[in-house]
CSV table of C-alpha atoms in Angstrom, one decimal:
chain,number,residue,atom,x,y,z
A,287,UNK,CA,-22.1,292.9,126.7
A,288,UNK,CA,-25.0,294.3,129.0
A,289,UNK,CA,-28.5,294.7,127.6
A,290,UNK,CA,-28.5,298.5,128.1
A,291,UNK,CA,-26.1,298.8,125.7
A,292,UNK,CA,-28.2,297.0,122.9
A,293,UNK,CA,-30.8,298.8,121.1
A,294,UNK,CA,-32.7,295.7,119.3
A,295,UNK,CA,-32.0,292.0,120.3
A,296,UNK,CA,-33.2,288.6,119.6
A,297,UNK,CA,-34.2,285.6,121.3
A,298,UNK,CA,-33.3,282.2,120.2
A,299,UNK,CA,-34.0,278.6,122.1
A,300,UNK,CA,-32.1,276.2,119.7
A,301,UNK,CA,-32.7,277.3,116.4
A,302,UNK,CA,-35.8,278.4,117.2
A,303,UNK,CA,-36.8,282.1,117.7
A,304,UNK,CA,-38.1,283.4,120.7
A,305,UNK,CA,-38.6,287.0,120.3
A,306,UNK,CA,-36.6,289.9,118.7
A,307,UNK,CA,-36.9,293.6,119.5
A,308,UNK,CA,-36.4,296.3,122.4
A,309,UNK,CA,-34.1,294.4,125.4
A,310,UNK,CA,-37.0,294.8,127.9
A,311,UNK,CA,-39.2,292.8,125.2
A,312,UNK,CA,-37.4,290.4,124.9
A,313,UNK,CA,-36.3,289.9,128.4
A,314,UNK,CA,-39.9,289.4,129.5
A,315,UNK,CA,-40.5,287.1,126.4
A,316,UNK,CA,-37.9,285.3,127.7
A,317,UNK,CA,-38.8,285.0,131.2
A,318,UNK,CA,-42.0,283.7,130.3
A,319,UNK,CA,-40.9,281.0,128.3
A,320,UNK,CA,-38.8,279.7,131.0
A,321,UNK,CA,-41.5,279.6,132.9
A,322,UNK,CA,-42.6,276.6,130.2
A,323,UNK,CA,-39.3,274.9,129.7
A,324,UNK,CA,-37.0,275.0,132.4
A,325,UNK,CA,-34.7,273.0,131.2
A,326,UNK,CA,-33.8,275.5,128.3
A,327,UNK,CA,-31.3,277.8,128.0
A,328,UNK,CA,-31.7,280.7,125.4
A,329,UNK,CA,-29.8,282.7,123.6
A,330,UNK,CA,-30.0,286.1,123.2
A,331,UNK,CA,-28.1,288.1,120.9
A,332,UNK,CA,-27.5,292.1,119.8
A,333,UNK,CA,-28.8,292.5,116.6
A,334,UNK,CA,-26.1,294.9,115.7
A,335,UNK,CA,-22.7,293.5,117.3
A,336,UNK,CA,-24.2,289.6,116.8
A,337,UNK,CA,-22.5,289.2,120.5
A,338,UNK,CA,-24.4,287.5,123.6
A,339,UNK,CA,-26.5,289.4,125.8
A,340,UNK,CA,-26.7,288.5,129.6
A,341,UNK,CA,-30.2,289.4,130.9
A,342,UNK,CA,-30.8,288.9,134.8
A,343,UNK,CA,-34.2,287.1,134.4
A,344,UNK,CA,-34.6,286.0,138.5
A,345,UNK,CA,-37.9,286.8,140.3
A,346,UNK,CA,-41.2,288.3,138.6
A,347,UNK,CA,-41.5,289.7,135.4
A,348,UNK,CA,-41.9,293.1,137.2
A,349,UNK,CA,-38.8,292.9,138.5
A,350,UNK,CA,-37.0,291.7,135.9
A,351,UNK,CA,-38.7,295.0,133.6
A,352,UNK,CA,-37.4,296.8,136.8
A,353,UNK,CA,-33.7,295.5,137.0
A,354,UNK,CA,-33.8,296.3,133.0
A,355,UNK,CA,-35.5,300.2,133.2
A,356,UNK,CA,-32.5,300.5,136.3
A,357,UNK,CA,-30.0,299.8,134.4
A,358,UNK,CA,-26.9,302.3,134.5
A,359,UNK,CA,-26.1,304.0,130.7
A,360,UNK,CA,-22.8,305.6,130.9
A,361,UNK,CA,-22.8,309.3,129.6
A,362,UNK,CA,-19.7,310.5,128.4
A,363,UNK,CA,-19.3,314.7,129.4
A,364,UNK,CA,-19.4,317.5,126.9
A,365,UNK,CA,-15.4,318.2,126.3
A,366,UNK,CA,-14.4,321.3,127.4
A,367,UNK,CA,-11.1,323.0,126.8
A,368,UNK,CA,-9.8,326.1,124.5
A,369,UNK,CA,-11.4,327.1,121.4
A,370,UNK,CA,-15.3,327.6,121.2
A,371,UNK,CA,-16.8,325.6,123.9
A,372,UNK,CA,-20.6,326.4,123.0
A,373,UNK,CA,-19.6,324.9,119.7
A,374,UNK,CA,-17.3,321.5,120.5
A,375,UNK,CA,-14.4,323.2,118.7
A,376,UNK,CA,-11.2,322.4,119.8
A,377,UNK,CA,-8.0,323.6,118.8
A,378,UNK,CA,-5.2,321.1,117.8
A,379,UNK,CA,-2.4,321.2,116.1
A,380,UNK,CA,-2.1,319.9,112.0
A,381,UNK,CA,1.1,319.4,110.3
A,382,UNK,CA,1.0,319.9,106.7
A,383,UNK,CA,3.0,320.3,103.4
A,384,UNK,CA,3.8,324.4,102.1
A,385,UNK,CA,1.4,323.3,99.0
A,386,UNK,CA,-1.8,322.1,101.1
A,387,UNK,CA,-1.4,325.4,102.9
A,388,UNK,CA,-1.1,327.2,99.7
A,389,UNK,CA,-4.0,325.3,98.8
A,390,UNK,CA,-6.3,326.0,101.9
A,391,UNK,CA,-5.7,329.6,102.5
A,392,UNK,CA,-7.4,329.7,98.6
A,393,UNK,CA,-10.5,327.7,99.9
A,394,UNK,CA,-13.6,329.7,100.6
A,395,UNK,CA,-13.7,330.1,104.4
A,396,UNK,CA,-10.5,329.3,105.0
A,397,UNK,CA,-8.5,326.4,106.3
A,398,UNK,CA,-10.6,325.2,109.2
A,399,UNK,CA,-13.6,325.9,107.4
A,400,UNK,CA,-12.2,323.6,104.6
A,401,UNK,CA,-10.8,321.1,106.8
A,402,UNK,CA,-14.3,320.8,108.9
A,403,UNK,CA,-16.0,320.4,105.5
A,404,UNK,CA,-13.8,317.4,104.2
A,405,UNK,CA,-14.1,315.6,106.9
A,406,UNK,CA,-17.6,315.5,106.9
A,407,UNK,CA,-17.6,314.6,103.1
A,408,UNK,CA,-15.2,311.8,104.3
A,409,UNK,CA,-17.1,310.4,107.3
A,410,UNK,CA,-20.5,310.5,105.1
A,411,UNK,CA,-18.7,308.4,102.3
A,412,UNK,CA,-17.4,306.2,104.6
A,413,UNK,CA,-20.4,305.6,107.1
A,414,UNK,CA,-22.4,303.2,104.5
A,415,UNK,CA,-18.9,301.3,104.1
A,416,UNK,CA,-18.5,301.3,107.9
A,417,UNK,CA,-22.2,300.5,108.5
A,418,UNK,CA,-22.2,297.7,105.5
A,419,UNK,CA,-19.3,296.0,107.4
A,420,UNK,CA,-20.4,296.2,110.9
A,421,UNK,CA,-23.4,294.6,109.5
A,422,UNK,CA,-20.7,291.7,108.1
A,423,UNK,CA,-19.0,291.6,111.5
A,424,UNK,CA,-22.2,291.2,113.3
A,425,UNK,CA,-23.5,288.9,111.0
A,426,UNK,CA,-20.5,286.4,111.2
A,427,UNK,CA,-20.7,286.3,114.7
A,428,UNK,CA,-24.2,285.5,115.0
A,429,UNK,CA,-23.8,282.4,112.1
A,430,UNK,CA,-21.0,281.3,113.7
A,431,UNK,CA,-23.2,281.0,117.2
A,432,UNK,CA,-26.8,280.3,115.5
A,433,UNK,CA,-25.6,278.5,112.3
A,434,UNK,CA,-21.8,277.1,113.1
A,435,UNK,CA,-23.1,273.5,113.4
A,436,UNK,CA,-25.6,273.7,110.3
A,437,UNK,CA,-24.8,272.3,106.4
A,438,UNK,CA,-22.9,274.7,104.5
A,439,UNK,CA,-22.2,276.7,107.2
A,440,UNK,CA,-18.8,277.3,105.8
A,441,UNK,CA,-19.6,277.6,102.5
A,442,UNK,CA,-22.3,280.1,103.5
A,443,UNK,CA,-19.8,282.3,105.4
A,444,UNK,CA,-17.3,282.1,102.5
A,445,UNK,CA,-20.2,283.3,100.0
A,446,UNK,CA,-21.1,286.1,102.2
A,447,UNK,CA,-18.1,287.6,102.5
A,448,UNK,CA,-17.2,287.3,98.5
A,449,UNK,CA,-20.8,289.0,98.4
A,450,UNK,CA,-21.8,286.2,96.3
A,451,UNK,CA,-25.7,286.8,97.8
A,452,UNK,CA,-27.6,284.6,95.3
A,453,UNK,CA,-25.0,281.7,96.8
A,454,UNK,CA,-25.5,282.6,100.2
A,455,UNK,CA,-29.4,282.5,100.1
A,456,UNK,CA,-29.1,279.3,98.1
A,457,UNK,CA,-26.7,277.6,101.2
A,458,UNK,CA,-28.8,278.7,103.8
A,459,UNK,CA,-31.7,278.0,102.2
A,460,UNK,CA,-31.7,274.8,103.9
A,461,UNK,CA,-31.5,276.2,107.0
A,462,UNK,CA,-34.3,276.1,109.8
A,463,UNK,CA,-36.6,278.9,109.3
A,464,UNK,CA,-35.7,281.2,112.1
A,465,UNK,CA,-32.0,281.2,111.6
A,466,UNK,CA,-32.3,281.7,107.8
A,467,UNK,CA,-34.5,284.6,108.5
A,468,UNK,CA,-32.6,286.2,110.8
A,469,UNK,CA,-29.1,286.0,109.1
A,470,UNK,CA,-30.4,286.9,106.4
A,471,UNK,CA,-31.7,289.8,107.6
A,472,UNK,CA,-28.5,291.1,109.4
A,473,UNK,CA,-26.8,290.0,105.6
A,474,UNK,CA,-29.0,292.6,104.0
A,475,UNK,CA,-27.3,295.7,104.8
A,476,UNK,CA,-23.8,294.4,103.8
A,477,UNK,CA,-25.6,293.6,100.5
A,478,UNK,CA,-26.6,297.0,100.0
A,479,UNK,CA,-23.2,298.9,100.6
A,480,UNK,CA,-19.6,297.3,99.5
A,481,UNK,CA,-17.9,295.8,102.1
A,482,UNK,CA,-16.1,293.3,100.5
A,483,UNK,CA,-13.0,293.7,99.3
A,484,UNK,CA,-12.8,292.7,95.7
């Protein structure tokens, strides 16, 4: 994963944390503590995915700011086809029983209008559940990388994703202070949405 795809990273050298915020912030806090222990090799991580970020840290802070503010986003077109272009809306086609038709054509609006509106009830239902395991997803990745070799590693995992929190906190409790901080920060949104499956 490239930094310019990361909105909020962190830093670790060991188990202990270097920086955490912006990519460019933590590039540079990075580069300067290289500058202090050669021999070290850091860890950077997205806060969101819990993957590895590779940061190009050769030459001057300047240029390393400069490689970063250079870096390519990829910008996906507006689609454009039939329907109502201005508006996104594209026509496809959607196979349904006599009754849902019957149904529809006795909405308000119609059945597009209908259609558009339940899928927007859907996605907003959904998007805590999809946020809260995201959140899980990233999370296990980053204790695997951070914690994988700690006590009760295992234990930890398997409370977290039985959402037994008052266990987790009490397994990683032991943990060193950086990497109890930070997984338990990426935990808390999973605690505040179901993601488990009970």
């Amino acid at each position: 994963m490239t930094p310019a795809d990361c909105l909020r990273c962190t830093a670790f050298d060991g188990h202990h944390r270097i920086a955490s915020g912006t990519p460019e912030k933590v590039a540079l806090a990075v580069h300067a503590h290289l500058a202090g222990h050669r021999r070290s090799t850091p860890l950077v991580l997205d806060d969101a995915t819990g993957e590895a970020l590779e940061f190009d840290l050769r030459g001057s802070a300047d240029e390393v700011r400069a490689r970063l503010r250079s870096a390519p986003t990829e910008v996906s077109p507006a689609p454009r086809g039939p329907g109502r272009p201005k508006l996104g809306v594209v026509p496809k086609e959607v196979t349904l029983l006599p009754r849902h038709w019957e149904w529809l054509s006795r909405q308000p609006g119609g059945a597009s209008v209908t259609l558009r509106r339940l899928v927007e009830e859907a996605r907003r239902a959904g998007s805590a559940r999809d946020r809260a395991r995201q959140a899980g997803e990233a999370l296990d990745r980053a204790m695997r990388t951070l914690a994988g070799d700690l006590p009760g590693y295992e234990d930890a995992s398997r409370a977290f994703w039985r959402g037994e929190q008052a266990a987790f906190e009490r397994l990683t409790k032991p943990w060193p202070a950086d990497v109890r901080s930070y997984v338990r920060r990426l935990a808390k949104p999973a605690w505040t949405e179901p993601a488990h499956d009970d």
